[in-house]
Amino acid sequence: MEIQIKNICCIGAGYVGGPTMAVIADKCPHIKVDVVDINSERIEAWNSDDLNKLPVFEPGLDEIIKRTRFKNLNFSCDVEEKIREAQMVFISVNTPTKMKGIGAGQASDLKYVEACARQVAKNALGHTIVIEKSTLPVKTAEVIKTILEDYQMFSTNDNVKATFDVLSNPEFLAEGSAINDLENPDRVLIGGQNEYAINALSQIYRNWVPKKKILHTNIWSSELAKLTSNAFLAQRVSSINAIGALCEATGADVKEVARAIGTDSRIGSRFLDAGPGFGGSCFKKDILNLVYLSKHFGLVEVANFWEVVVSLNNWHQHRISQLVVKNLFGTVTGKKICILGFAFKANTNDTRESAAINICKDLIEEGAILFINDPKVVSEQISKDLHVPENKILRSIESQNLFNFEGSWCFENDLEIAASNADAIIVLTEWDEYSKIDWELISKKMRKPAWVFDARSVIDEKKVLAANLNLWKVGNGSI
């Protein structure tokens, strides 16, 4: 039996909820989609007339918002009302790593998910399909289902008794290409026990996704598949960065090594680009969750295997900052360093777990003066990530007089000003504009001997070297 879903509510207007619901609204004009969040500033940004102020930057998202917003896509703080109207509720809230208690530093904190489940239990009317969209540990659906069923069992609500089905529908989005990933997914994974509910969600996706790409599993397999997918990708990042360090030591070039092994059909060429390490909201969190689950089930060797992936990533980031200090004569105290890129990858304004955070913190701790540039990340976000307030006065001081401001930073839009009298430039995000820098011009602005540290392999090494600049390129020992 088929069911026609006419009203959807998504709790959580962040990096997953906002873009996902926008695409569903765009592909399903017959469905009313409400995205709700208790953060009024975020909702206000989603409703802004200026599409440049959307809280999430993704190429193509603004055009979809323009087509659908205030038609069949709405953003509001009316959480309870929209739950009551919905036949289907997506839970897309943050699941941070626990900072204290059992599982601290590894297990996911499910307090927001649990709060959402209680809100749905309290306000839902009739039959509601509840869908996990957040990245969650295995067996979370069981927690949600227990909360929903127990609330109804002991409820004195006079409304028509609500019933529920719970599904897992993890996202597989790469930030920076999320819209394409949503519109042309490799697969859509739906885990559940009730065929009626599974088919209802499948019908929505079939408006634009071929049926063969919609995979049905049991709910536990769906939850574990998301964690495993991110763990495998992160493992490849740590693996190629480990080989990159070896390349630097031996005189090899990691790009040539990656090309050689990437042509092996058993390995493939994806995720073989050396860089400053993986970031984003999922990779580290999901691997640590996998570590915690493995330990919980007594699989210590499995836990140790995955834990090394995170340890190597952390080591690699600190290795880069140590290389900068070493090449600048063993000290960066009072030296101006230009940081190009703070987002964890290009085409997003997301800085969560960005490699730039650890590297900048290390350099500030060493006494460096950082001028940070990023096309999409705002200075307020950088302050939060570094836990160091921006020293805006740096912008008004002549570069040669900055010595007394060691251990501070400021944001700078103008690359020439950021590079003026700098001892080094570090490329940490692969923004396209950084590959087009006029190094001859920039070199004239810098204090000699000057260094360029390319942690993304996006700049033309011949032009940098021709401009009389020293160069370090991640994974390249032949320079």
Short mmCIF file of C-alpha atoms in Angstrom, two decimals, residues 203-397:
data_model
loop_
_atom_site.label_atom_id
_atom_site.label_comp_id
_atom_site.label_asym_id
_atom_site.label_seq_id
_atom_site.Cartn_x
_atom_site.Cartn_y
_atom_site.Cartn_z
CA GLN A 203 8.38 7.32 -2.72
CA ILE A 204 9.72 10.76 -1.87
CA TYR A 205 13.21 9.98 -3.15
CA ARG A 206 11.84 8.29 -6.28
CA ASN A 207 10.73 11.74 -7.47
CA TRP A 208 14.31 12.18 -8.68
CA VAL A 209 16.44 9.21 -7.62
CA PRO A 210 16.41 5.97 -9.70
CA LYS A 211 14.83 3.08 -7.80
CA LYS A 212 17.99 0.95 -8.11
CA LYS A 213 19.93 3.53 -6.08
CA ILE A 214 17.53 3.38 -3.13
CA LEU A 215 18.84 0.67 -0.80
CA HIS A 216 16.74 -0.92 1.93
CA THR A 217 18.42 -2.50 4.97
CA ASN A 218 17.58 -3.28 8.55
CA ILE A 219 17.89 -0.25 10.79
CA TRP A 220 21.09 -1.37 12.52
CA SER A 221 22.93 -1.92 9.24
CA SER A 222 21.90 1.55 8.08
CA GLU A 223 23.25 3.21 11.22
CA LEU A 224 26.53 1.31 11.08
CA ALA A 225 26.97 1.91 7.34
CA LYS A 226 27.19 5.66 7.88
CA LEU A 227 29.90 5.36 10.54
CA THR A 228 31.81 2.84 8.44
CA SER A 229 31.66 4.96 5.29
CA ASN A 230 33.23 7.95 7.03
CA ALA A 231 35.79 5.76 8.79
CA PHE A 232 36.96 4.25 5.50
CA LEU A 233 37.30 7.67 3.85
CA ALA A 234 39.19 9.11 6.82
CA GLN A 235 41.48 6.08 6.81
CA ARG A 236 42.47 6.84 3.21
CA VAL A 237 43.25 10.46 4.14
CA SER A 238 45.49 9.39 7.04
CA SER A 239 47.10 6.71 4.88
CA ILE A 240 48.10 9.06 2.06
CA ASN A 241 49.33 11.70 4.52
CA ALA A 242 51.50 9.07 6.21
CA ILE A 243 52.98 8.17 2.82
CA GLY A 244 53.36 11.88 2.08
CA ALA A 245 55.60 12.30 5.14
CA LEU A 246 57.68 9.37 3.91
CA CYS A 247 57.90 10.96 0.45
CA GLU A 248 59.26 14.17 1.95
CA ALA A 249 61.91 12.19 3.80
CA THR A 250 62.99 10.12 0.80
CA GLY A 251 62.76 12.59 -2.08
CA ALA A 252 59.63 11.07 -3.61
CA ASP A 253 56.52 12.99 -4.71
CA VAL A 254 53.25 11.85 -3.13
CA LYS A 255 51.29 12.98 -6.21
CA GLU A 256 53.27 10.61 -8.38
CA VAL A 257 52.87 7.80 -5.86
CA ALA A 258 49.12 8.48 -5.62
CA ARG A 259 48.77 8.44 -9.41
CA ALA A 260 50.61 5.13 -9.60
CA ILE A 261 48.52 3.37 -6.98
CA GLY A 262 45.28 5.12 -7.96
CA THR A 263 45.30 3.46 -11.38
CA ASP A 264 44.98 0.10 -9.64
CA SER A 265 41.28 -0.69 -10.06
CA ARG A 266 41.26 -2.39 -6.67
CA ILE A 267 42.28 0.87 -4.98
CA GLY A 268 40.94 3.71 -7.13
CA SER A 269 42.03 7.34 -7.23
CA ARG A 270 39.56 9.00 -4.86
CA PHE A 271 40.75 10.46 -1.53
CA LEU A 272 44.42 10.11 -2.41
CA ASP A 273 45.30 13.80 -2.23
CA ALA A 274 47.76 14.63 0.54
CA GLY A 275 46.73 17.64 2.61
CA PRO A 276 46.67 19.05 6.13
CA GLY A 277 44.46 16.23 7.41
CA PHE A 278 40.75 15.50 7.49
CA GLY A 279 38.25 17.84 9.11
CA GLY A 280 34.53 18.52 9.09
CA SER A 281 31.81 17.54 11.51
CA CYS A 282 31.77 13.79 10.86
CA PHE A 283 35.07 12.02 10.23
CA LYS A 284 36.73 12.35 13.63
CA LYS A 285 33.47 12.08 15.57
CA ASP A 286 32.29 9.00 13.69
CA ILE A 287 35.61 7.17 13.99
CA LEU A 288 35.74 7.84 17.73
CA ASN A 289 32.18 6.56 17.96
CA LEU A 290 33.28 3.41 16.14
CA VAL A 291 36.17 3.10 18.62
CA TYR A 292 33.77 3.39 21.55
CA LEU A 293 31.36 0.83 20.10
CA SER A 294 34.20 -1.61 19.43
CA LYS A 295 35.45 -1.29 23.01
CA HIS A 296 31.90 -1.68 24.33
CA PHE A 297 31.57 -5.01 22.52
CA GLY A 298 35.02 -6.17 23.64
CA LEU A 299 36.71 -5.73 20.27
CA VAL A 300 39.83 -4.02 21.59
CA GLU A 301 42.00 -4.70 18.53
CA VAL A 302 39.33 -3.25 16.25
CA ALA A 303 39.11 -0.16 18.46
CA ASN A 304 42.90 0.28 18.42
CA PHE A 305 42.98 0.04 14.63
CA TRP A 306 40.50 2.87 14.11
CA GLU A 307 41.92 5.01 16.91
CA VAL A 308 45.27 5.18 15.09
CA VAL A 309 43.55 6.84 12.12
CA VAL A 310 42.62 9.81 14.33
CA SER A 311 45.98 9.85 16.12
CA LEU A 312 47.88 10.01 12.84
CA ASN A 313 45.65 12.85 11.62
CA ASN A 314 46.40 14.88 14.77
CA TRP A 315 50.12 14.13 14.49
CA HIS A 316 50.17 15.25 10.87
CA GLN A 317 48.57 18.62 11.65
CA HIS A 318 51.05 19.36 14.43
CA ARG A 319 53.85 18.16 12.12
CA ILE A 320 52.98 20.95 9.67
CA SER A 321 53.15 23.68 12.31
CA GLN A 322 56.45 22.25 13.56
CA LEU A 323 57.84 22.34 10.00
CA VAL A 324 56.94 26.02 9.75
CA VAL A 325 58.78 26.81 12.98
CA LYS A 326 61.80 24.73 11.99
CA ASN A 327 62.16 26.41 8.59
CA LEU A 328 61.80 29.89 10.05
CA PHE A 329 65.08 29.43 11.95
CA GLY A 330 63.47 27.64 14.90
CA THR A 331 61.22 30.46 16.04
CA VAL A 332 58.11 32.32 14.86
CA THR A 333 57.89 34.63 17.87
CA GLY A 334 56.92 38.10 16.67
CA LYS A 335 56.95 36.97 13.03
CA LYS A 336 54.06 37.73 10.71
CA ILE A 337 52.54 34.69 9.00
CA CYS A 338 49.79 34.83 6.39
CA ILE A 339 47.22 32.02 6.63
CA LEU A 340 45.29 31.29 3.44
CA GLY A 341 42.12 29.40 4.23
CA PHE A 342 40.38 28.49 7.47
CA ALA A 343 37.42 26.37 6.31
CA PHE A 344 38.09 22.64 6.54
CA LYS A 345 37.74 22.41 2.74
CA ALA A 346 36.90 24.64 -0.21
CA ASN A 347 33.34 25.64 -1.17
CA THR A 348 32.03 25.64 2.38
CA ASN A 349 32.05 28.01 5.35
CA ASP A 350 32.23 25.10 7.78
CA THR A 351 35.25 25.17 10.10
CA ARG A 352 34.40 22.23 12.35
CA GLU A 353 37.55 20.18 13.05
CA SER A 354 39.40 22.19 10.40
CA ALA A 355 43.13 21.47 10.24
CA ALA A 356 43.64 25.24 10.33
CA ILE A 357 42.46 25.33 13.94
CA ASN A 358 45.25 23.13 15.33
CA ILE A 359 47.91 24.65 13.08
CA CYS A 360 46.96 28.25 13.94
CA LYS A 361 46.73 27.44 17.64
CA ASP A 362 50.23 25.95 17.54
CA LEU A 363 51.65 29.02 15.80
CA ILE A 364 49.90 31.46 18.16
CA GLU A 365 51.26 29.46 21.10
CA GLU A 366 54.72 29.85 19.54
CA GLY A 367 54.23 33.65 19.47
CA ALA A 368 53.42 34.17 15.77
CA ILE A 369 51.28 37.03 14.48
CA LEU A 370 48.72 35.62 12.08
CA PHE A 371 46.88 37.44 9.31
CA ILE A 372 44.09 35.03 8.32
CA ASN A 373 42.20 35.09 5.02
CA ASP A 374 39.22 33.00 3.91
CA PRO A 375 36.58 33.84 1.26
CA LYS A 376 33.63 32.50 3.27
CA VAL A 377 34.59 32.13 6.94
CA VAL A 378 33.91 35.19 9.10
CA SER A 379 36.25 36.47 11.81
CA GLU A 380 33.71 35.78 14.59
CA GLN A 381 33.80 32.08 13.76
CA ILE A 382 37.61 32.05 13.77
CA SER A 383 37.61 33.64 17.23
CA LYS A 384 35.32 30.89 18.53
CA ASP A 385 37.48 28.15 17.03
CA LEU A 386 40.81 29.51 18.23
CA HIS A 387 39.49 30.63 21.63
CA VAL A 388 41.53 33.78 21.05
CA PRO A 389 39.80 37.11 20.29
CA GLU A 390 40.76 38.91 17.11
CA ASN A 391 43.20 41.78 17.62
CA LYS A 392 41.78 44.20 15.07
CA ILE A 393 44.39 46.84 15.90
CA LEU A 394 46.93 44.75 13.94
CA ARG A 395 45.37 45.99 10.70
CA SER A 396 46.25 49.58 11.46
CA ILE A 397 49.88 48.99 12.44
#
